[in-house]
Amino acid sequence: MQTQKRIAVVGSGLVGSLLAIYLRKAGHIVHIYDRSPDIRQIQFSGRSINLAMSNRGWKALDNVNVGDAVREIAIPMDKRAIHLVDKLNFQNYGQEGECIYSISRGSLNRKMIDLAEAAGAEFFFEQKIWDVTLKEATLHIGETERGEWEEKKYDIVFGADGAFSRIRHRMQRQSMFNYSQEFLNIGYKELNIPANPDGSHKLDKNSFHIWPRGEYMLIALPNLDGSFTCTLFMPFEGENSFESLKDRKDVEAFFEKNFPDSIDVIPKLAEDFFENPTSTLVTMKCFPWTYKDKIALIGDACHAIVPFYGQGMNAGFEDISVLYEMIEKYGDDWVTIFSEYQKSRKPNADAIAELSYRNFLEMSSKTADDKFLLQKKIEKWFSDKHPEKWIPLYSRVTFSDRPYAEALAIGDYQNAIMEEVLKLENVEAIWNSEEVESKILDLLNKEATVQN
Ligand SMILES: Cc1cc2nc3c(=O)[nH]c(=O)nc-3n(C[C@H](O)[C@H](O)[C@H](O)COP(=O)(O)OP(=O)(O)OC[C@H]3O[C@@H](n4cnc5c(N)ncnc54)[C@H](O)[C@@H]3O)c2cc1C
């Protein structure tokens, strides 16, 4: 047990509320501030981004015994349902029993705040943090940026205030603070597939649905009430873009041509399209994440990534697992806790940022590419035969808690091997032959020899 501190967490999002549970477990007084009203009191529209929760997220939840409460609001998805223009393919995510889980962000956030409150954390909503004095861990809170501010002093402040963090904003003004922010030229918009009249799902409930179409794609994740939340990812400008779909006729014609099997299941397509906002996607990197033993950034506040690996929240939850490991290791030495935390997490945050960006290319174009599908088929077949020799990249990221940086490095070398295999003559016909198997084994042995 550590010496008790007064700790403020800025941001009652998914990461801030789970962090509060951990800090309570370590015996601290925890106050959480959020500029928004209490999400539990707000009329819920029923529409919300769904998140895919995987191993890293579950591990962080289970460590403080809240995983089962969250499982109650989660739907397992064991496969991708790939909607091509003229056919539907299914592709399992991992081995038998391996799933990712669809959870509504709103429901999850409500639950996390309830759980943090039950653990003894105190929440302060509609409290905007405008600034922080780093040396004194003092928050500056007020109605408006130029109005009166109240000061609240703490022993430690955590910035869990998301991609556009005010706490980071203050840290950025120090010298030697590195920062980069890059927007994709692709935006996203939510659409909705309602439930059937009897409450059942209109599409397979246990699949992550994808309509891959090159530069743009549609995805759909199941909700508990029988509906699906769809997200359309598409360039802002150009031939097939948000800008090019100007009116109801354009939208309906675009969907009829490109997503024909979605037409019957999205009844309010044009209404949703024009009512719902088009949002941006950003990758943000920065370093350092901490200031002495006073301030630490966590979650999207220090590593915002594009959502194509479904890992943003999972990575934020893993930050908390690692922070807690350091707490257990270094006791009251918060300087070391913070420096070891950022040292451990930064390379992994960079790796998942890279993997997420690459996965956009994979999901949008490659899932419709015959060569890519063949590669995945060979990998799956080989990995089933030699599970100790070949864990596919997706499984390393999603179904394990080994470092993301390791997954990236091993994924690159597996890809190099597969490039060689795909050069074999007539590989389409002999993909599951002894020849292919021994080629992969040879290449793996060569790599092992080089590494030794
Ligand atoms: C389209 C999309 C799909 C995604 N899908 C997935 C997925 O499938 N799986 C996954 O793991 N991740 C996914 N993510 C990423 C995930 O949403 C984020 O990584 C996660 O929400 C980060 O949580 P956070 O608590 O760090 O930040 P946030 O959720 O951004 O929370 C920040 C909180 O801080 C508060 N705040 C901000 N500024 C202030 C201030 N000045 N004063 C007081 N309070 C403040 C905000 O009100 C908010 O409550 C997705 C993201 C997007 C955009």
Short mmCIF file of N, CA and C and ligand atoms in Angstrom, two decimals, residues 10-16 33-36 49-53 105 127-130 160-163 166 188 231 233 281 298-301 307 310-314, ligand 1:
data_model
loop_
_atom_site.label_atom_id
_atom_site.label_comp_id
_atom_site.label_asym_id
_atom_site.label_seq_id
_atom_site.Cartn_x
_atom_site.Cartn_y
_atom_site.Cartn_z
N VAL A 10 -8.34 14.34 -14.54
CA VAL A 10 -9.11 15.22 -15.43
C VAL A 10 -9.64 14.36 -16.57
N GLY A 11 -10.97 14.23 -16.66
CA GLY A 11 -11.59 13.41 -17.70
C GLY A 11 -12.25 12.18 -17.10
N SER A 12 -13.59 12.09 -17.26
CA SER A 12 -14.32 10.92 -16.74
C SER A 12 -14.69 10.00 -17.89
N GLY A 13 -13.85 10.00 -18.95
CA GLY A 13 -14.07 9.07 -20.06
C GLY A 13 -13.75 7.66 -19.61
N LEU A 14 -13.53 6.78 -20.57
CA LEU A 14 -13.32 5.37 -20.24
C LEU A 14 -12.04 5.19 -19.45
N VAL A 15 -10.98 5.90 -19.88
CA VAL A 15 -9.67 5.72 -19.22
C VAL A 15 -9.67 6.38 -17.84
N GLY A 16 -10.20 7.61 -17.75
CA GLY A 16 -10.21 8.31 -16.47
C GLY A 16 -10.98 7.53 -15.41
N TYR A 33 -12.67 15.14 -12.54
CA TYR A 33 -13.34 16.33 -13.10
C TYR A 33 -13.68 16.08 -14.55
N ASP A 34 -14.87 16.53 -14.96
CA ASP A 34 -15.19 16.48 -16.39
C ASP A 34 -15.96 17.74 -16.77
N ARG A 35 -15.65 18.24 -17.95
CA ARG A 35 -16.33 19.46 -18.40
C ARG A 35 -17.78 19.17 -18.82
N SER A 36 -18.08 17.91 -19.14
CA SER A 36 -19.43 17.56 -19.61
C SER A 36 -20.34 17.25 -18.43
N ILE A 49 -21.11 5.52 -30.88
CA ILE A 49 -20.02 4.70 -31.41
C ILE A 49 -19.90 3.42 -30.59
N ASN A 50 -19.72 2.31 -31.27
CA ASN A 50 -19.43 1.07 -30.55
C ASN A 50 -17.94 0.87 -30.52
N LEU A 51 -17.51 0.23 -29.48
CA LEU A 51 -16.09 -0.06 -29.35
C LEU A 51 -15.90 -1.55 -29.36
N ALA A 52 -14.76 -1.99 -29.89
CA ALA A 52 -14.42 -3.40 -29.81
C ALA A 52 -13.44 -3.56 -28.65
N MET A 53 -13.85 -4.35 -27.67
CA MET A 53 -12.97 -4.61 -26.51
C MET A 53 -12.25 -5.94 -26.77
N ARG A 105 -20.21 2.72 -26.47
CA ARG A 105 -19.35 3.61 -25.69
C ARG A 105 -20.13 4.26 -24.53
N GLN A 127 -17.29 20.78 -14.90
CA GLN A 127 -16.15 21.52 -14.35
C GLN A 127 -15.08 21.56 -15.44
N LYS A 128 -14.92 22.72 -16.04
CA LYS A 128 -13.95 22.81 -17.14
C LYS A 128 -12.57 23.14 -16.60
N ILE A 129 -11.60 22.31 -16.97
CA ILE A 129 -10.22 22.59 -16.57
C ILE A 129 -9.57 23.38 -17.71
N TRP A 130 -9.08 24.54 -17.38
CA TRP A 130 -8.47 25.37 -18.43
C TRP A 130 -6.95 25.30 -18.41
N ALA A 160 -6.46 12.67 -18.19
CA ALA A 160 -7.14 11.62 -18.98
C ALA A 160 -8.20 12.33 -19.81
N ASP A 161 -7.80 13.51 -20.33
CA ASP A 161 -8.79 14.39 -20.97
C ASP A 161 -8.75 14.32 -22.49
N GLY A 162 -8.36 13.17 -23.03
CA GLY A 162 -8.58 12.90 -24.45
C GLY A 162 -7.59 13.57 -25.39
N ALA A 163 -7.85 13.37 -26.69
CA ALA A 163 -6.90 13.76 -27.74
C ALA A 163 -6.57 15.25 -27.74
N ARG A 166 -6.16 19.50 -22.29
CA ARG A 166 -5.67 20.78 -21.76
C ARG A 166 -4.42 20.56 -20.90
N TYR A 188 -15.52 10.15 -40.76
CA TYR A 188 -16.48 9.07 -40.52
C TYR A 188 -17.83 9.64 -40.10
N THR A 231 -20.65 2.57 -39.24
CA THR A 231 -19.79 3.74 -39.45
C THR A 231 -19.30 3.71 -40.89
N PHE A 233 -16.64 5.18 -43.35
CA PHE A 233 -15.35 5.88 -43.44
C PHE A 233 -15.13 6.24 -44.90
N LEU A 281 -10.46 12.14 -38.01
CA LEU A 281 -9.63 11.11 -37.36
C LEU A 281 -8.21 11.62 -37.26
N ILE A 298 -2.46 10.11 -19.72
CA ILE A 298 -2.83 8.70 -19.89
C ILE A 298 -3.94 8.59 -20.94
N GLY A 299 -3.98 7.48 -21.67
CA GLY A 299 -5.02 7.28 -22.69
C GLY A 299 -4.81 8.20 -23.89
N ASP A 300 -5.92 8.61 -24.51
CA ASP A 300 -5.84 9.42 -25.72
C ASP A 300 -5.10 10.74 -25.49
N ALA A 301 -5.02 11.20 -24.26
CA ALA A 301 -4.32 12.47 -23.99
C ALA A 301 -2.86 12.40 -24.39
N PRO A 307 -8.85 4.58 -35.58
CA PRO A 307 -9.54 3.47 -34.90
C PRO A 307 -9.50 2.11 -35.60
N GLY A 310 -9.10 -1.09 -33.62
CA GLY A 310 -9.98 -1.24 -32.46
C GLY A 310 -9.17 -1.30 -31.17
N GLN A 311 -8.12 -0.48 -31.07
CA GLN A 311 -7.22 -0.61 -29.92
C GLN A 311 -7.07 0.66 -29.08
N GLY A 312 -7.68 1.77 -29.46
CA GLY A 312 -7.45 3.03 -28.72
C GLY A 312 -7.76 2.90 -27.24
N MET A 313 -8.97 2.46 -26.94
CA MET A 313 -9.35 2.29 -25.53
C MET A 313 -8.55 1.15 -24.90
N ASN A 314 -8.38 0.07 -25.65
CA ASN A 314 -7.60 -1.07 -25.11
C ASN A 314 -6.19 -0.62 -24.72
C1 LIG B 1 -14.77 6.11 -34.61
C2 LIG B 1 -13.97 5.56 -33.46
C3 LIG B 1 -14.01 4.20 -33.20
C4 LIG B 1 -13.24 3.68 -32.15
N1 LIG B 1 -13.27 2.33 -31.95
C5 LIG B 1 -12.52 1.78 -30.96
C6 LIG B 1 -12.54 0.38 -30.73
O1 LIG B 1 -13.23 -0.38 -31.42
N2 LIG B 1 -11.76 -0.13 -29.71
C7 LIG B 1 -10.98 0.68 -28.94
O2 LIG B 1 -10.28 0.14 -28.06
N3 LIG B 1 -10.95 2.00 -29.13
C8 LIG B 1 -11.70 2.58 -30.12
N4 LIG B 1 -11.67 3.94 -30.32
C9 LIG B 1 -10.80 4.77 -29.48
C10 LIG B 1 -11.44 5.11 -28.15
O3 LIG B 1 -12.67 5.75 -28.37
C11 LIG B 1 -10.51 6.06 -27.37
O4 LIG B 1 -9.20 5.56 -27.37
C12 LIG B 1 -10.98 6.19 -25.93
O5 LIG B 1 -12.29 6.72 -25.90
C13 LIG B 1 -10.04 7.12 -25.16
O6 LIG B 1 -10.53 7.30 -23.89
P1 LIG B 1 -10.00 8.49 -22.98
O7 LIG B 1 -10.73 8.30 -21.69
O8 LIG B 1 -8.52 8.52 -22.99
O9 LIG B 1 -10.46 9.83 -23.71
P2 LIG B 1 -11.92 10.36 -24.03
O10 LIG B 1 -12.87 9.23 -24.26
O11 LIG B 1 -11.75 11.36 -25.11
O12 LIG B 1 -12.38 11.10 -22.69
C14 LIG B 1 -11.88 12.35 -22.32
C15 LIG B 1 -12.78 12.97 -21.27
O13 LIG B 1 -12.17 14.17 -20.82
C16 LIG B 1 -13.14 15.20 -20.74
N5 LIG B 1 -12.42 16.47 -20.93
C17 LIG B 1 -11.74 16.87 -22.04
N6 LIG B 1 -11.21 18.10 -21.85
C18 LIG B 1 -11.56 18.48 -20.60
C19 LIG B 1 -11.30 19.64 -19.83
N7 LIG B 1 -10.58 20.66 -20.31
N8 LIG B 1 -11.81 19.73 -18.59
C20 LIG B 1 -12.53 18.70 -18.08
N9 LIG B 1 -12.81 17.56 -18.77
C21 LIG B 1 -12.33 17.45 -20.00
C22 LIG B 1 -14.12 14.87 -21.86
O14 LIG B 1 -15.39 15.47 -21.60
C23 LIG B 1 -14.16 13.34 -21.80
O15 LIG B 1 -15.14 12.88 -20.90
C24 LIG B 1 -12.43 4.50 -31.35
C25 LIG B 1 -12.42 5.88 -31.61
C26 LIG B 1 -13.17 6.41 -32.65
C27 LIG B 1 -13.11 7.88 -32.92
#
